[in-house]
Short mmCIF file of C-alpha atoms in Angstrom, two decimals:
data_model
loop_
_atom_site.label_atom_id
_atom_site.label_comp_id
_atom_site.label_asym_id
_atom_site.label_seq_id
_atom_site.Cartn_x
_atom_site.Cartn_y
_atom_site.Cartn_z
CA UNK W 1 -13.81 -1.33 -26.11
CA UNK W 2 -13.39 2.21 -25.04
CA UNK W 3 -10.74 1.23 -22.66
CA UNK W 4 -8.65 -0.69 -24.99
CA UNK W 5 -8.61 2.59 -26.96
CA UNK W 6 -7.82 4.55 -24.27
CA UNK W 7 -4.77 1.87 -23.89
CA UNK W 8 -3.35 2.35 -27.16
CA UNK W 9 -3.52 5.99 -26.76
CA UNK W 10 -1.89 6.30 -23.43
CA UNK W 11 1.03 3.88 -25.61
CA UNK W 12 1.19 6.38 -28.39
CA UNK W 13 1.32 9.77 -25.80
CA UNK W 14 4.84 7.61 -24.33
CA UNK W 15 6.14 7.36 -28.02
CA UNK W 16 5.62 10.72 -28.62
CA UNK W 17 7.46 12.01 -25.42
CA UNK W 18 4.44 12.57 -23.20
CA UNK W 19 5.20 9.85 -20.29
CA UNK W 20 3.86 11.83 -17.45
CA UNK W 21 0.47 11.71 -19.43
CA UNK W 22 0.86 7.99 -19.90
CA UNK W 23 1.52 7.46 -16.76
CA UNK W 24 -1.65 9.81 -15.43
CA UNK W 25 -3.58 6.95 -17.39
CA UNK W 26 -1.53 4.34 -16.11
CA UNK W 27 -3.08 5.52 -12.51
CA UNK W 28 -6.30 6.05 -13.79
CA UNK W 29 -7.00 2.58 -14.04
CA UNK W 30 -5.05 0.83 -11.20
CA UNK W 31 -7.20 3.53 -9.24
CA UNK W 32 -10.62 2.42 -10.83
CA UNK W 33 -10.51 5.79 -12.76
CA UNK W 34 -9.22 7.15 -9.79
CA UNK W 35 -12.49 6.22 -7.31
CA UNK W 36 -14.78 7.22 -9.66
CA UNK W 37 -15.10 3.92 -12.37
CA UNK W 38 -16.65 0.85 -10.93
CA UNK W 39 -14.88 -2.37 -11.72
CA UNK W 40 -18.31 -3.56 -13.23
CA UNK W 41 -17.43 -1.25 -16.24
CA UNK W 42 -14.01 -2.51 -16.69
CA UNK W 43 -15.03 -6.09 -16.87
CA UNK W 44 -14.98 -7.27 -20.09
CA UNK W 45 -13.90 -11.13 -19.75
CA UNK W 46 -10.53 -11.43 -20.50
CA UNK W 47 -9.74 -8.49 -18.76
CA UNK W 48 -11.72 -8.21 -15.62
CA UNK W 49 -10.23 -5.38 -13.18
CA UNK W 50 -8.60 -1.67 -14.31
CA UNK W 51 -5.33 -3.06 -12.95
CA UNK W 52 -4.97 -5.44 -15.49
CA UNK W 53 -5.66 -2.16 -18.21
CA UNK W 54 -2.82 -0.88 -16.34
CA UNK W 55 -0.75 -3.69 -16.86
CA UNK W 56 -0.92 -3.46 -20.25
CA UNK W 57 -0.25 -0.16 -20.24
CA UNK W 58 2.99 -0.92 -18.00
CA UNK W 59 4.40 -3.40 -20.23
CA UNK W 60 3.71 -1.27 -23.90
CA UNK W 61 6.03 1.15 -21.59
CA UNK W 62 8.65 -1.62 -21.20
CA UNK W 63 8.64 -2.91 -24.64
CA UNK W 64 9.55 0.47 -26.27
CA UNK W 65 11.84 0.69 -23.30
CA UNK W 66 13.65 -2.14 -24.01
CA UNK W 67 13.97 -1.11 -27.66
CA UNK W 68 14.47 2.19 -27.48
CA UNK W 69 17.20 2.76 -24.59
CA UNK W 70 20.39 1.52 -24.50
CA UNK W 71 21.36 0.03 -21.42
CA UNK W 72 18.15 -0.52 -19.92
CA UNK W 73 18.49 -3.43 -17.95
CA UNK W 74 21.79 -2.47 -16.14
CA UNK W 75 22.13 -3.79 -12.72
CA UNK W 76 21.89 -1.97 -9.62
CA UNK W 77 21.30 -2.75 -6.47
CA UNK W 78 17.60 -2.75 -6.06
CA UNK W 79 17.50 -4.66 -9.39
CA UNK W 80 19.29 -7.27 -8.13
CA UNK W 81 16.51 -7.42 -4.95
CA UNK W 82 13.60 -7.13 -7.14
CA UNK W 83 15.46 -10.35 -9.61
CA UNK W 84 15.75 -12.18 -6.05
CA UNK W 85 11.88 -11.39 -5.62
CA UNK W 86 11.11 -12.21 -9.02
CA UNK W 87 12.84 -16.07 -8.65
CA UNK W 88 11.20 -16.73 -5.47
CA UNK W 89 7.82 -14.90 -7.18
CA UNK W 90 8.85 -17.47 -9.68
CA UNK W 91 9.54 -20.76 -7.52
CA UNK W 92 5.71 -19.88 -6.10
CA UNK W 93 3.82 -19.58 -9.18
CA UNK W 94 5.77 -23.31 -10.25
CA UNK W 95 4.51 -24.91 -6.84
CA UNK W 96 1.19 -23.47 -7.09
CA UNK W 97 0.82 -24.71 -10.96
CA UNK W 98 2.46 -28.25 -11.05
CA UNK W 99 1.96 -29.55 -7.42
CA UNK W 100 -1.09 -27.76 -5.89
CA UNK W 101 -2.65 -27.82 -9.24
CA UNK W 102 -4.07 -24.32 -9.94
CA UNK W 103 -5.00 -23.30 -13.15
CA UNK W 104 -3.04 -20.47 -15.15
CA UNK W 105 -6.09 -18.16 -14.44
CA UNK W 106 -5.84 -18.65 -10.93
CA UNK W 107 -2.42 -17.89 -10.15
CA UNK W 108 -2.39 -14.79 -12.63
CA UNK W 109 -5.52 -13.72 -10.89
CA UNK W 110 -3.95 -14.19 -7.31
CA UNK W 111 -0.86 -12.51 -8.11
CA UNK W 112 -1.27 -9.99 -10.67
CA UNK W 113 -0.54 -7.21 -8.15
CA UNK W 114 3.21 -8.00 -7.81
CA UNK W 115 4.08 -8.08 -11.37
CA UNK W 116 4.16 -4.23 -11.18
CA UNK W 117 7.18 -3.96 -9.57
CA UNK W 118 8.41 -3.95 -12.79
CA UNK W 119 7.48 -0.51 -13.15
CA UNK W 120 11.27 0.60 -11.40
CA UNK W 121 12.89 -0.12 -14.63
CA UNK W 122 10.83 2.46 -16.24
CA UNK W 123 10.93 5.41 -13.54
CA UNK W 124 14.66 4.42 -13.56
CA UNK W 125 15.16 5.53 -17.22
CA UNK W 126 12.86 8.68 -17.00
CA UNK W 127 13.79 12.24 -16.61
CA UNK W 128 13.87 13.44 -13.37
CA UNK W 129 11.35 16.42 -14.42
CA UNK W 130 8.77 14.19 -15.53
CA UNK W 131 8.78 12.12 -12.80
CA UNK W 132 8.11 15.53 -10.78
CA UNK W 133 5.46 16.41 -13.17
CA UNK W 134 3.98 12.89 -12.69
CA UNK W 135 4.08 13.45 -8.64
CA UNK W 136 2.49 16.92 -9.00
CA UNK W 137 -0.08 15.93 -11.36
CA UNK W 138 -0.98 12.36 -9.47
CA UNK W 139 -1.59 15.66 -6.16
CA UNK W 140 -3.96 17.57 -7.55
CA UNK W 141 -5.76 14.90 -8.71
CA UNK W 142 -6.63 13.82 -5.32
CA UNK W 143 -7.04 16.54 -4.09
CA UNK W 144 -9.85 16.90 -6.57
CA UNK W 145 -11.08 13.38 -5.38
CA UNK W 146 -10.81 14.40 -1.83
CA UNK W 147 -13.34 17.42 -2.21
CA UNK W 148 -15.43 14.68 -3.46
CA UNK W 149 -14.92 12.41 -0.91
CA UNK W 150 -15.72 15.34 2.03
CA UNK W 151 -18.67 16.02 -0.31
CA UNK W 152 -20.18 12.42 0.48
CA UNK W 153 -20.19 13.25 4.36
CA UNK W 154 -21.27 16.47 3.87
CA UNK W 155 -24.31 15.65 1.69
CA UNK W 156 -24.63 11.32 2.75
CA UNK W 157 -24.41 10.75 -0.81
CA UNK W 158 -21.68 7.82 -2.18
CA UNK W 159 -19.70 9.90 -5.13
CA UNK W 160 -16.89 7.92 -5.57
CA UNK W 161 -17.25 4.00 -5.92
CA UNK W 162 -19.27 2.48 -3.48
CA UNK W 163 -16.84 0.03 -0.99
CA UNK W 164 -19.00 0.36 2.37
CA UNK W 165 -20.80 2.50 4.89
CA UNK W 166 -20.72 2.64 9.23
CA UNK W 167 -21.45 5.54 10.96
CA UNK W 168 -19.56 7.09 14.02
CA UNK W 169 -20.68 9.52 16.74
CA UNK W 170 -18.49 12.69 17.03
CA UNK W 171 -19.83 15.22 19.73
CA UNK W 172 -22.84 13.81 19.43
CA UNK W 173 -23.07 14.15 15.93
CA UNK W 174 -23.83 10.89 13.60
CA UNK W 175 -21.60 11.04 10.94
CA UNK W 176 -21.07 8.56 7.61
CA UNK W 177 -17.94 6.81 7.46
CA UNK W 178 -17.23 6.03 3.78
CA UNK W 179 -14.18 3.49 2.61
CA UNK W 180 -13.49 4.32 -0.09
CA UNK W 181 -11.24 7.04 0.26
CA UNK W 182 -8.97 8.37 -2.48
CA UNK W 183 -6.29 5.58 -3.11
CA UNK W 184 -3.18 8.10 -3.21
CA UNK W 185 -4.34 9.97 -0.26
CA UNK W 186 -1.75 8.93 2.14
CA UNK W 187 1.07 9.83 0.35
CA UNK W 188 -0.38 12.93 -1.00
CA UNK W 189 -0.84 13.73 2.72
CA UNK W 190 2.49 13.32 3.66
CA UNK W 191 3.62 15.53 0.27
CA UNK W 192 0.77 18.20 1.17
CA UNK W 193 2.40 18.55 4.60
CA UNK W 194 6.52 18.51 4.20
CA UNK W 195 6.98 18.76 0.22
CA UNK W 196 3.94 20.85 -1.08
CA UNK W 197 4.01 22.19 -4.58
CA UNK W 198 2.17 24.94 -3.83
CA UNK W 199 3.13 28.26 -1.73
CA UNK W 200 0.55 30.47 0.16
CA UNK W 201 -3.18 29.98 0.14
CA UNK W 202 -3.16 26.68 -2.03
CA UNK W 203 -0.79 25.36 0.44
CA UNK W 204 -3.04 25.69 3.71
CA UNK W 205 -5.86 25.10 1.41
CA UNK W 206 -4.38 21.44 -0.30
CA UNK W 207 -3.16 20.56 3.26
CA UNK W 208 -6.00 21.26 5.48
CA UNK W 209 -8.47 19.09 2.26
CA UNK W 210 -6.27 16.54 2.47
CA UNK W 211 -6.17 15.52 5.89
CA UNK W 212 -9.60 16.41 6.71
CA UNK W 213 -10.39 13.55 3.73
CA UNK W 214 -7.55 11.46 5.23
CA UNK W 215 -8.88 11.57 8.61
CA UNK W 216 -12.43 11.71 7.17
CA UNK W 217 -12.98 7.68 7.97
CA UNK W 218 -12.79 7.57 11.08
CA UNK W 219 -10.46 4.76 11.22
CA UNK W 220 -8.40 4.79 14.03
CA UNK W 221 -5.56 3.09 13.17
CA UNK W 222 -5.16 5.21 10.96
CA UNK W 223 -5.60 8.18 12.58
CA UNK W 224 -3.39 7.41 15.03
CA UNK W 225 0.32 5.90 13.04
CA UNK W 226 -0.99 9.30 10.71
CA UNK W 227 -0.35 11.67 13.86
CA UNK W 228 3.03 9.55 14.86
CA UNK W 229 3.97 9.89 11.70
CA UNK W 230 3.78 13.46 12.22
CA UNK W 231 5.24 13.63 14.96
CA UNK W 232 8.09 11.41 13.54
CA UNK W 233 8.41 13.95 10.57
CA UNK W 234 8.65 17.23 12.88
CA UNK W 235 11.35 15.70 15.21
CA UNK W 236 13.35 14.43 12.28
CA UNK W 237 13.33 18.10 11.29
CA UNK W 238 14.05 19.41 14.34
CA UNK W 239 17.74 20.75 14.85
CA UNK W 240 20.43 18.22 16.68
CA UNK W 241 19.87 19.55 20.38
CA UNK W 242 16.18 19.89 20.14
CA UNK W 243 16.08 16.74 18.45
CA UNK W 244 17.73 14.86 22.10
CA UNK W 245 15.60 17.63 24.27
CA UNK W 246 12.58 16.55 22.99
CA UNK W 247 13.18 12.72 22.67
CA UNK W 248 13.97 12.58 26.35
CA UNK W 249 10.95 14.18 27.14
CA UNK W 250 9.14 12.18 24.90
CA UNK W 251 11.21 8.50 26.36
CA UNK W 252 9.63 9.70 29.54
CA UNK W 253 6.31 10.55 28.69
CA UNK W 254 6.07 6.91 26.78
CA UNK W 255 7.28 5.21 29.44
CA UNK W 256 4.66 6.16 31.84
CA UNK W 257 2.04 5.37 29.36
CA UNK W 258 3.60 1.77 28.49
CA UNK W 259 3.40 1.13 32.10
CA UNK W 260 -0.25 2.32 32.48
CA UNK W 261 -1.35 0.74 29.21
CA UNK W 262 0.18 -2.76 30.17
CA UNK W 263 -1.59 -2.79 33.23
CA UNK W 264 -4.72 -2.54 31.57
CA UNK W 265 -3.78 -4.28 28.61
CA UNK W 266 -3.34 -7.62 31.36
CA UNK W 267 -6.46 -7.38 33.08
CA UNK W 268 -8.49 -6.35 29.66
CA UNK W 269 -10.71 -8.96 27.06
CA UNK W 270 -8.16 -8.60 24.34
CA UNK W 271 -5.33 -10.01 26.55
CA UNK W 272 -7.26 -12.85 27.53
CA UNK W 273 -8.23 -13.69 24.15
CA UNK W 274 -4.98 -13.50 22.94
CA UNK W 275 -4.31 -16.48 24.97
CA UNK W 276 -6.91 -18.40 23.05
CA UNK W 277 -5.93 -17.59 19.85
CA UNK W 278 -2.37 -18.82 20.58
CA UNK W 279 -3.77 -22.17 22.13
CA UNK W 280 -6.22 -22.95 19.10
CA UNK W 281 -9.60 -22.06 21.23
CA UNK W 282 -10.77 -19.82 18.42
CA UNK W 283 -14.70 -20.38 19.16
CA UNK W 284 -13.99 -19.07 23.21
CA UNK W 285 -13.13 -15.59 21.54
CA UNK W 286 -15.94 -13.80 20.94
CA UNK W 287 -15.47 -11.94 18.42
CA UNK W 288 -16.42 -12.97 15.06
CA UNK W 289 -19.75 -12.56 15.59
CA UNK W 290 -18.54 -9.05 14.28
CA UNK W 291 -21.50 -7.14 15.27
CA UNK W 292 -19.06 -5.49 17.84
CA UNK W 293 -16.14 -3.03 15.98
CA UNK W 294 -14.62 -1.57 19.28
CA UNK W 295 -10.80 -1.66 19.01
CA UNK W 296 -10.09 -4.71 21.22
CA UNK W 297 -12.16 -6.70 19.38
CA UNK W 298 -11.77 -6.09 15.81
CA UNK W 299 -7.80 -5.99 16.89
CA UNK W 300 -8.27 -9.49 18.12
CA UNK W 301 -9.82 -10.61 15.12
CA UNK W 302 -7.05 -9.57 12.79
CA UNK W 303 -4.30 -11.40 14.86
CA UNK W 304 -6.66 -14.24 15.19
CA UNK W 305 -7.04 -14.51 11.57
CA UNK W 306 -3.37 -14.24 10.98
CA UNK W 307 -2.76 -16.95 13.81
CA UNK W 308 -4.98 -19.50 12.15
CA UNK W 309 -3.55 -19.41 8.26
CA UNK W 310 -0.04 -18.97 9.72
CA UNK W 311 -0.41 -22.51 12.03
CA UNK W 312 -2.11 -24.30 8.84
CA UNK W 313 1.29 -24.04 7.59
CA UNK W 314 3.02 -25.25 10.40
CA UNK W 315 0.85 -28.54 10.49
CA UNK W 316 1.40 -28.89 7.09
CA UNK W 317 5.46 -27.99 6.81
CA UNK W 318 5.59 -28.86 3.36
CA UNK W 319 3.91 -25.45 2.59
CA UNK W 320 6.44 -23.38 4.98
CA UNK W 321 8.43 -22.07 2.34
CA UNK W 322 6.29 -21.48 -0.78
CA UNK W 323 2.69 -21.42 0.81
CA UNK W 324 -0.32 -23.41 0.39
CA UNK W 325 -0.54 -21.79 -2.93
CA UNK W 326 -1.97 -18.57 -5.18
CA UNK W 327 -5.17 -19.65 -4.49
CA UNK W 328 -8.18 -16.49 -5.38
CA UNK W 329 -11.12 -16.92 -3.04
CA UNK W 330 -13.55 -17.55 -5.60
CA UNK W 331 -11.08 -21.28 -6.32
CA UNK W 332 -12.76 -24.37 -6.03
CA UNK W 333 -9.84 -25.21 -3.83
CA UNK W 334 -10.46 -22.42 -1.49
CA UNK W 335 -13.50 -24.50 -0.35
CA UNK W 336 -11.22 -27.11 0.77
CA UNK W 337 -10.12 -25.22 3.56
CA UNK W 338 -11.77 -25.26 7.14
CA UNK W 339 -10.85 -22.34 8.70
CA UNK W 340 -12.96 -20.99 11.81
CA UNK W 341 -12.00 -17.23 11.89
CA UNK W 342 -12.85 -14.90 9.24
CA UNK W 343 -15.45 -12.37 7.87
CA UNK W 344 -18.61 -14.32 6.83
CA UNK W 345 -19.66 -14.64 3.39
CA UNK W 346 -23.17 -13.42 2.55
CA UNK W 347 -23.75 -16.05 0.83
CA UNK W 348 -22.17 -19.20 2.15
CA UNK W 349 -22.56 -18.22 6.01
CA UNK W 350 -19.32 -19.60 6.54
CA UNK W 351 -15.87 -17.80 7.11
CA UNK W 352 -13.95 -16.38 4.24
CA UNK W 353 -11.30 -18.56 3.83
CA UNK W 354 -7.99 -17.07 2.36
CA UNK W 355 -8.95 -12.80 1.54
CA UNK W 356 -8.96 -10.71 4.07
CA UNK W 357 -8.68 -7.16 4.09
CA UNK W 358 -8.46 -6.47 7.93
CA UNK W 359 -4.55 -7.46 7.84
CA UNK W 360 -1.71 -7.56 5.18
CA UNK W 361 -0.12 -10.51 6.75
CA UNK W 362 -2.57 -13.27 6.80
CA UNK W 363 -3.27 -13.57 2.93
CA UNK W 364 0.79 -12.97 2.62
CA UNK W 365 2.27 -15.81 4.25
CA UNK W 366 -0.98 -18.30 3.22
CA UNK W 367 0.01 -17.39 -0.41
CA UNK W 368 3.56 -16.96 -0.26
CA UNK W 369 4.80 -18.75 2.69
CA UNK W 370 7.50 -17.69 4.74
CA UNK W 371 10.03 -17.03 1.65
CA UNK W 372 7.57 -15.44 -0.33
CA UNK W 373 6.43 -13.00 2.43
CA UNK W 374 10.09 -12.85 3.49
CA UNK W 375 11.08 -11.71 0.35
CA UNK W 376 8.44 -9.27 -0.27
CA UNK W 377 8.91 -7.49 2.81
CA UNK W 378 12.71 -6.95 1.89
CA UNK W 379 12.02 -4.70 -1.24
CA UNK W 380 9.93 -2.66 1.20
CA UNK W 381 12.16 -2.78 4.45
CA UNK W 382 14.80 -1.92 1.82
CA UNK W 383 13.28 1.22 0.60
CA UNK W 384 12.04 2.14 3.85
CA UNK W 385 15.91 2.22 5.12
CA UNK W 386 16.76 4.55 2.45
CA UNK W 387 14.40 6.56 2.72
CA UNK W 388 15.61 7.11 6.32
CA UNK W 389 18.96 7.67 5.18
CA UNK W 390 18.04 10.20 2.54
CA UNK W 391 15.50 11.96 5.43
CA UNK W 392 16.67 15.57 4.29
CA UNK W 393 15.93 15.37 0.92
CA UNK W 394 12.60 16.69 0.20
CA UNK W 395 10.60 13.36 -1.33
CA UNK W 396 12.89 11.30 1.22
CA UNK W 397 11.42 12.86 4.44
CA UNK W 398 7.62 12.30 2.68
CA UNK W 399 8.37 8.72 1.45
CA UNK W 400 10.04 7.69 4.68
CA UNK W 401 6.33 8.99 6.78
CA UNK W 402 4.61 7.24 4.19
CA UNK W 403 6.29 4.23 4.89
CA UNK W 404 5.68 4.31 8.92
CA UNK W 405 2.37 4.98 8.07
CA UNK W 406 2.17 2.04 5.64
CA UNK W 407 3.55 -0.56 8.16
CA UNK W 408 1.39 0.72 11.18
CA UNK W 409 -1.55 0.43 8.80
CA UNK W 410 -0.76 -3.01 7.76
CA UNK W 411 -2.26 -4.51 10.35
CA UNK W 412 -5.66 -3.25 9.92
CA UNK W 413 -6.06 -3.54 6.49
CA UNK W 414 -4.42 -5.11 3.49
CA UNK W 415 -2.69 -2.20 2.23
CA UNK W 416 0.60 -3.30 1.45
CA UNK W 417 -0.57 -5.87 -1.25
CA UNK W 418 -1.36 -3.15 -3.24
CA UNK W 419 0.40 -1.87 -6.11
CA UNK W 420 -0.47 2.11 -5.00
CA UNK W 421 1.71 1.40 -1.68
CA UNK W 422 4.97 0.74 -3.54
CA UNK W 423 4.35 2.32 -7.03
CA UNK W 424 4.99 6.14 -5.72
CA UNK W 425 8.06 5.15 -3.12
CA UNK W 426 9.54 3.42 -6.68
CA UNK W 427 9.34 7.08 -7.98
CA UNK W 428 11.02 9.36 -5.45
CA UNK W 429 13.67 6.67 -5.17
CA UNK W 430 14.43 7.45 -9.02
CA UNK W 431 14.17 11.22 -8.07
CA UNK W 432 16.40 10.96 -5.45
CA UNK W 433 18.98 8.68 -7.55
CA UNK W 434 18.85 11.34 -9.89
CA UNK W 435 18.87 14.10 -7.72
CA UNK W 436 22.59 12.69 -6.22
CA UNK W 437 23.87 11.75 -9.67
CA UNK W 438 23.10 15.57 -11.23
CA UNK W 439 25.41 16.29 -7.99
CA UNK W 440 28.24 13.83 -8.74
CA UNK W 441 28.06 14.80 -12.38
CA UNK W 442 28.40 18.97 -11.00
CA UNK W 443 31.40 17.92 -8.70
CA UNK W 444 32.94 16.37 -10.88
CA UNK W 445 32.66 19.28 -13.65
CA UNK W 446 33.91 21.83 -11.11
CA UNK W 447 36.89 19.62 -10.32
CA UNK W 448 37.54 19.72 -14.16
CA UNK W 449 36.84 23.44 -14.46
CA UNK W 450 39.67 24.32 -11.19
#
């Protein structure tokens, strides 16, 4: 019951004027008290995860919203994408209900996750300060995490909620690899790095903790679309002739290595499994034995995984469009599936059938077919672009790295189903809206004043 109290309060701090402190409670629990609540806490039947606390929270916001601000569901351009999401959103939830048959629980359980989209039309009616305040607050809160994260390797003691454990050789050294990094940590990254709050000391200090935490994991997909992002960042800054200097070095320096890597890449395992996959011969690949995490394999895997739900729907065209449905893994219907590829389940033996979180795409376009997952992308392809185009303002830059970063990620894990991917791009595209309309509204009152 502690939570629901903690619910109501976060309601009444929004009434009273304090939304960045709602909204630091609104992350709290779609962050599992930010890595440090176990879900097992939060379970109390109805309400089984902290995101659905957080929902609740999110729509207490949009009811006094709705009552209290005039105006607040005027159109604008993303609104109008996010509506088109919402109908297709819609037109899925309908097929999965009345003609694959899913209960209510089930498809609210499956989909849950996209609902908080909704939470644009409240960033779009707050101040621009608190919004700042919310970013700033939301950054040293992981950085806080991400001392305690570092302190896990340093000691090999789990801190934060327990997700999973490997161990990787640097120098010689063994060294724990712990999941369950801070959820926000990629975007604080990116805002330690080209939009830090802090001057001095803290800065080097809040940079250098946050990508030591970032690139704590050892994942190296991660690692890697990290330092391209980088790179992407620090050309994008660079002055216009430097900029074309350094890109034709760079043109030529990634051509060689295309040409040296797809030499390889012919005569290597991965490309000869790819061929499998794409003719159906997923027991001649072998890797799903998973014992075996080098790159080519577990790389394999994912695009295996992906190839198998995405032909289900081709032999069964019906479910092009829509999906075979917001089925959960734990459905009874899940079991009626027969796929091959897939992490095993510890207790069945056999292949996990719909969930995976190796790849973004798979679980997508099984769930939401090729509309769905069409759709979806949009609102992020969409943001993505204007963050591009709004590269020189200071949470533009940041958003648009976070973004690259996002996408290159998405194929090793399933990152952009979650809420904490889009959530804090939907706030620095208020902050920039507002940012350009406090300049309209000053051009405009010097024209008066001349």
């Amino acid at each position: 019951m502690i939570f629901v109290v903690i619910v109501i309060f976060a309601i009444g701090l929004y009434i009273y004027g304090q939304k960045a402190w709602t909204w630091i409670i609104f992350f709290f629990f779609l962050t599992s008290g930010f890595n440090l609540i176990p879900e097992e806490l939060t379970d109390i039947g109805i309400i089984s995860k902290g995101s659905d606390f957080a929902f609740l929270i999110l729509i207490g916001i949009i009811i006094i919203d709705v009552f209290c601000v005039k105006n607040y569901l005027k159109r604008d351009r993303f609104i109008m994408l996010l509506l088109l999401f919402g109908m297709v959103l819609g037109a899925c939830i309908v097929w999965s209900k009345w003609i694959i048959g899913l209960t209510w629980s089930e498809i609210i359980r499956c989909c849950r996750y996209q609902f908080f989209w909704i939470a644009y039309l409240a960033f779009r009616n707050m101040e621009k300060g608190q919004l700042e305040s919310l970013l700033k607050y939301l950054f040293n809160i992981t950085v806080f995490i991400s001392v305690l994260y570092l302190a896990q390797i340093i000691y090999q003691q789990t801190i934060l909620n327990e997700v999973g454990i490997t161990w990787a050789n640097l120098f010689g050294i063994r060294i724990p690899r712990y999941y369950n990094q801070p959820d926000l940590i990629q975007f604080c990254t990116f805002m330690a790095v080209f939009n830090n709050p802090y001057r001095g000391m803290w800065r080097v200090a809040t940079t250098t903790l946050l990508i030591m935490a970032l690139l704590g994991a050892f994942h190296r997909s991660m690692q890697g679309f990290f330092l391209l992002s980088l790179l992407i960042g620090f050309i994008l800054k660079l002055p216009h002739v430097r900029k074309i200097q350094f890109l034709s070095l760079l043109s030529i320096a990634l051509l060689g290595g295309f040409l040296f890597a797809g030499s390889r890449l012919m005569n290597s395992r991965t490309f000869i499994d790819l061929q499998r996959i794409s003719k159906g011969l997923y027991a001649d690949v072998d890797v799903f034995a998973l014992e075996d995490y080098f790159y080519e394999s577990t790389f394999t895997f994912r695009l295996a995984v992906l190839y198998e739900r995405n032909q289900y729907l081709w032999d069964n065209p019906k479910k092009l469009l829509l999906g075979a449905g917001l089925i959960p893994e734990d459905s009874p219907m899940a079991n009626t599936f027969n796929f091959k590829v897939g992490l095993l389940d510890d207790i069945t033996g056999r292949a996990v059938q719909i969930d995976c979180g190796d790849i973004s795409y798979s679980s997508m376009i099984f769930r939401l077919g090729y509309l769905g997952t069409a759709m979806y992308l949009m609102l992020l392809i969409y943001l993505s672009v204007y963050f591009y185009k709004k590269h020189n303002h200071k949470y533009g830059l940041v958003t648009f790295l976070f973004g690259i970063m996002s996408f290159g990620v998405s194929f090793f894990s399933s990152n952009l189903l979650l809420p904490a991917t889009y959530l804090l791009p939907l706030i620095t595209y208020c902050i920039i809206q507002k940012t350009e309309q406090e300049e309209d509204s000053s051009d405009i009152s010097c024209l008066t004043n001349i």
